[in-house]
PDB file of C-alpha atoms in Angstrom:
ATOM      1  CA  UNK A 140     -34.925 -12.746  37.553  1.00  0.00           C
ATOM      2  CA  UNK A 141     -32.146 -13.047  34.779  1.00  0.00           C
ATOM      3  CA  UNK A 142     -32.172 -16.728  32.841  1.00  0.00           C
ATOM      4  CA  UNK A 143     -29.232 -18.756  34.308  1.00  0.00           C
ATOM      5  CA  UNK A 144     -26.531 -19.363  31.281  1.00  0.00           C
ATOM      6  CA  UNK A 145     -25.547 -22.885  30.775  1.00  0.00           C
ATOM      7  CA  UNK A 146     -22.408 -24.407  29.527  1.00  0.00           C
ATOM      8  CA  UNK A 147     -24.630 -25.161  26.049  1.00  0.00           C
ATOM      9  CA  UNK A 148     -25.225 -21.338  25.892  1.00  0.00           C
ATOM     10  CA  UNK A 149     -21.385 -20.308  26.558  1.00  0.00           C
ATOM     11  CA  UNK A 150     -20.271 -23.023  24.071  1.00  0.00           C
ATOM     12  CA  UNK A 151     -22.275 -21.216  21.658  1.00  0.00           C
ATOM     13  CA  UNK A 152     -20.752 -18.306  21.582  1.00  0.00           C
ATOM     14  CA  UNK A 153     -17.938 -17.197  18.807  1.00  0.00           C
ATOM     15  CA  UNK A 154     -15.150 -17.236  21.065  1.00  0.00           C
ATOM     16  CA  UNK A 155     -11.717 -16.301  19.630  1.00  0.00           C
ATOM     17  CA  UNK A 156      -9.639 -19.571  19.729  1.00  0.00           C
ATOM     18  CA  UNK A 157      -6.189 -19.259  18.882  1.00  0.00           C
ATOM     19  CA  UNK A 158      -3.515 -22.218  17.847  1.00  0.00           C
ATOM     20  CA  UNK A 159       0.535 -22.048  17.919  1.00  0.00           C
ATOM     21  CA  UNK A 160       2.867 -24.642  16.753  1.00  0.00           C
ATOM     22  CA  UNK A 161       4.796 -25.337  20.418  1.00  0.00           C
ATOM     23  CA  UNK A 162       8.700 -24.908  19.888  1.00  0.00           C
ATOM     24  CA  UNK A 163       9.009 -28.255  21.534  1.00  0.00           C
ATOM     25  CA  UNK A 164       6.451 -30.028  19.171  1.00  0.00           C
ATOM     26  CA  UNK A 165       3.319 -30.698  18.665  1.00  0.00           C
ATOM     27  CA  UNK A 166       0.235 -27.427  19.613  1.00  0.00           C
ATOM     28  CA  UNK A 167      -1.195 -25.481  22.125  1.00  0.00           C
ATOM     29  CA  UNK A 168      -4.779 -23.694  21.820  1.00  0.00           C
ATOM     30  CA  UNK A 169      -5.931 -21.022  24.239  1.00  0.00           C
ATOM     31  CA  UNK A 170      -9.254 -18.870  24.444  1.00  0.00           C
ATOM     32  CA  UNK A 171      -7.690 -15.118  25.261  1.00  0.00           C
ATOM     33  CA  UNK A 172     -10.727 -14.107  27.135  1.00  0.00           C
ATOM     34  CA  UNK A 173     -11.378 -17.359  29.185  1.00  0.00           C
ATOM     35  CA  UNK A 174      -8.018 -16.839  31.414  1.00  0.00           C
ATOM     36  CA  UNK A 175      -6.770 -20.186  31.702  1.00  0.00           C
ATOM     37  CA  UNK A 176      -8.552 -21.911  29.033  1.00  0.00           C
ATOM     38  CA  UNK A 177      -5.508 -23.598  27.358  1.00  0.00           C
ATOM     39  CA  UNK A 178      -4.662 -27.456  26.271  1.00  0.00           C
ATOM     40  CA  UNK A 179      -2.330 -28.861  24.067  1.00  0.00           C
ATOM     41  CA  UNK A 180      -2.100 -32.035  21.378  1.00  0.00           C
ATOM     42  CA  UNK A 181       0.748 -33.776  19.350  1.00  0.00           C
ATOM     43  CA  UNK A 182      -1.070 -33.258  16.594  1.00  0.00           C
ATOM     44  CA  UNK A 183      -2.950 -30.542  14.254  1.00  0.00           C
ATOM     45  CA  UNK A 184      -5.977 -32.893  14.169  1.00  0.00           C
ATOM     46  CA  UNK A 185      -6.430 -33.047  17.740  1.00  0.00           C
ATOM     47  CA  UNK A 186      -5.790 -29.638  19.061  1.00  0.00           C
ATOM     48  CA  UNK A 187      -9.478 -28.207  18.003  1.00  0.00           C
ATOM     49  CA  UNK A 188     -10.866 -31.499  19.716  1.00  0.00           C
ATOM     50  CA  UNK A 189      -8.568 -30.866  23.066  1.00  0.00           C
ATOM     51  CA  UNK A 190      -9.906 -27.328  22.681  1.00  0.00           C
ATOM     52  CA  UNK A 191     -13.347 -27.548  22.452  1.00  0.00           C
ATOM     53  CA  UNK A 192     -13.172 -29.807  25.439  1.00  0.00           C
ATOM     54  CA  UNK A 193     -10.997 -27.520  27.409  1.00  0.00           C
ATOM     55  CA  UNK A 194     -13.691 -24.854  27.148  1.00  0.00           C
ATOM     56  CA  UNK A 195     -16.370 -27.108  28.239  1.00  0.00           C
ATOM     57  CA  UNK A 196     -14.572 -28.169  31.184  1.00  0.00           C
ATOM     58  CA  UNK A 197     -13.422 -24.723  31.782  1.00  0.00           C
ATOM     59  CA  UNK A 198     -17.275 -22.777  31.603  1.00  0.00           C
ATOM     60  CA  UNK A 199     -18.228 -25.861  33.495  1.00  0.00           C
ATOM     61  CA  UNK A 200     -16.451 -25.022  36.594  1.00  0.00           C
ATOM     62  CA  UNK A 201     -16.442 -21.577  36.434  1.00  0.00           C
ATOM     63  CA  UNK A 202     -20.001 -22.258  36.903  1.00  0.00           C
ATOM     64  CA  UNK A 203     -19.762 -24.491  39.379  1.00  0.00           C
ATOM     65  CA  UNK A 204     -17.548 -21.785  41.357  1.00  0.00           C
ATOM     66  CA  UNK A 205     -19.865 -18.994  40.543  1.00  0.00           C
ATOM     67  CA  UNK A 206     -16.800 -17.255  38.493  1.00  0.00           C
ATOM     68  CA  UNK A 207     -17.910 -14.649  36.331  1.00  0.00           C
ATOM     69  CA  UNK A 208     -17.877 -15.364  32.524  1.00  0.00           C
ATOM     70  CA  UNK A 209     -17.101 -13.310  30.369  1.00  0.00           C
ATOM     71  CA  UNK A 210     -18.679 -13.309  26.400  1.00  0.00           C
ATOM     72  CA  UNK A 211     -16.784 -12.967  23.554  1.00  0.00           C
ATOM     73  CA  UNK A 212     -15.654  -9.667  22.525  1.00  0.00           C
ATOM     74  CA  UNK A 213     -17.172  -7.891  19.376  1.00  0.00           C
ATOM     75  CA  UNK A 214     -14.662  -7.124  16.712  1.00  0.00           C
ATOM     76  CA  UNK A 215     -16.628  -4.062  15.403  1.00  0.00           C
ATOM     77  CA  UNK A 216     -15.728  -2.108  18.871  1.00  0.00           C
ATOM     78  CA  UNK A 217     -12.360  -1.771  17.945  1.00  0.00           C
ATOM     79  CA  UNK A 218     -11.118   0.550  14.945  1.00  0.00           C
ATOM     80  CA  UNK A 219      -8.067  -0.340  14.540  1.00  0.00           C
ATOM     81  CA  UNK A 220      -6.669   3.124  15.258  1.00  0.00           C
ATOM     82  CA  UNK A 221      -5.185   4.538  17.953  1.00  0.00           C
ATOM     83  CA  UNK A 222      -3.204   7.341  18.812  1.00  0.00           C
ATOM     84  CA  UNK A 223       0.758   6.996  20.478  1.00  0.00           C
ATOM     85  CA  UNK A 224       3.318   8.732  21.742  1.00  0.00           C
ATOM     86  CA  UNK A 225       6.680   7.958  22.046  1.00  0.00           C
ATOM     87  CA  UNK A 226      10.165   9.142  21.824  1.00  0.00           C
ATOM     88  CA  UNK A 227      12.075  10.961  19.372  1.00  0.00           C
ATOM     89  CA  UNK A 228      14.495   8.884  19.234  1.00  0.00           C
ATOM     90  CA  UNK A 229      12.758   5.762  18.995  1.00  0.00           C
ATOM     91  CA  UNK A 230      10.071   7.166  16.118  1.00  0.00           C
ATOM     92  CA  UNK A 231      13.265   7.737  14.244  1.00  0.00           C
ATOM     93  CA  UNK A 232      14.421   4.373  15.023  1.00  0.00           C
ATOM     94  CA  UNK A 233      11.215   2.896  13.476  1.00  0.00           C
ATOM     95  CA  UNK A 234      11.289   5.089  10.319  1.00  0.00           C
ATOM     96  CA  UNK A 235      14.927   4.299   9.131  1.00  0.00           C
ATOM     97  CA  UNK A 236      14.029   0.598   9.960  1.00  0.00           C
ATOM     98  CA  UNK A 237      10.455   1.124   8.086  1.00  0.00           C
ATOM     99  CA  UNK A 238      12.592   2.951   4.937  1.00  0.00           C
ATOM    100  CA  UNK A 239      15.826   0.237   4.700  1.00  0.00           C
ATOM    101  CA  UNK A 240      13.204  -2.603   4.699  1.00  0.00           C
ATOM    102  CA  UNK A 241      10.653  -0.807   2.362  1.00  0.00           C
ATOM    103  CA  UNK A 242       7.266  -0.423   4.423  1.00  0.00           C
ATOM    104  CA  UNK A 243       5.566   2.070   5.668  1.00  0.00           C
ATOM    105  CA  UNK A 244       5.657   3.406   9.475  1.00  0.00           C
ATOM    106  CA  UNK A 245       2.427   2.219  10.264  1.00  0.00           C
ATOM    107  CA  UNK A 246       3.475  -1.343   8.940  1.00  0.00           C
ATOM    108  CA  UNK A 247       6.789  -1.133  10.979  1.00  0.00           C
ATOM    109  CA  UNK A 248       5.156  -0.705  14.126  1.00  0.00           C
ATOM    110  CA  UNK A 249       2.245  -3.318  13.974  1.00  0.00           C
ATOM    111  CA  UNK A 250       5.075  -6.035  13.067  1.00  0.00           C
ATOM    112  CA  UNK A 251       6.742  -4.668  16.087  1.00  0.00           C
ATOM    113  CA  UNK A 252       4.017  -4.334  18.270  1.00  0.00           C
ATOM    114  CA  UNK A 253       2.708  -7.924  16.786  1.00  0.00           C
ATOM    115  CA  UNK A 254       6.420  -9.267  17.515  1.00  0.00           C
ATOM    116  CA  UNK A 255       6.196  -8.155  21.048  1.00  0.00           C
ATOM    117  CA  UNK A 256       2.650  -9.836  22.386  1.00  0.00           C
ATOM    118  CA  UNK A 257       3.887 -13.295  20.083  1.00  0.00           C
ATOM    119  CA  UNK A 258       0.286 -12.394  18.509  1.00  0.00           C
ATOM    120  CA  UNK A 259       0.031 -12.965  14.592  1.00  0.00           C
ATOM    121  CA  UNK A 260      -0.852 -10.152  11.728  1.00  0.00           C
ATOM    122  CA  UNK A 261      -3.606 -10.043  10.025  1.00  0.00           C
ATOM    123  CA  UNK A 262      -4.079  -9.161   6.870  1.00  0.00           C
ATOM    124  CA  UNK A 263      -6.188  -6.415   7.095  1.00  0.00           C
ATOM    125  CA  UNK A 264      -4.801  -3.104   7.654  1.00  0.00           C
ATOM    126  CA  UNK A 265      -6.241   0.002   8.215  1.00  0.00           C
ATOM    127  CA  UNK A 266      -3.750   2.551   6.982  1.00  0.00           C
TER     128      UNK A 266
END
């Protein structure tokens, strides 16, 4: 029989936290891939606190309520690539945008694509 995971085990793990400023003030932090996982705090100080208690109180009753948990995702299974198509008229759209503000295609679309989940860019590009 599998080991049963604890709450230490799940707090462990490198899960992707993310922090906004909220429009009305003050922050909210969310884990993506525990649905529901969210808190928020007046201040900057406080959020990863209210965070880091969120997800204990979260894995703690999902495993009280048998819900399944899921474990961080690995970063390395993703490329970065993928392939898309989409209409004529709205590639060309997205290239005379790309050209008048100076970028390239690919740069065009990941700000819009970015833009459009409220997600924000990394650095790191890959082409």
């Amino acid at each position: 029989m599998a080991e049963k995971k604890t709450v230490e085990y799940y707090m462990a793990l490198p899960y992707q936290e993310v922090i906004v400023a909220a429009k009305e003030g003050g922050y909210v932090g969310y884990i993506p891939e525990l649905k529901g996982c969210i808190t928020q705090s007046e201040t900057k100080a406080g959020i990863l606190d209210m965070l880091e208690d969120a997800k204990a109180c979260w894995l703690e009753a999902a495993l009280e309520d048998g819900i399944e948990i899921p474990e961080p995702q690995d970063e390395s299974e993703y490329s970065g690539r993928f392939n898309l198509r989409i209409p004529k008229s709205l590639h060309r759209t997205l290239a005379l945008t790309a050209k008048r503000e100076g970028v390239s295609l690919n740069q065009m679309a990941m700000c819009a694509i970015a833009s459009g989940l409220n997600v924000p860019i990394k650095a790191e590009t890959n082409g």
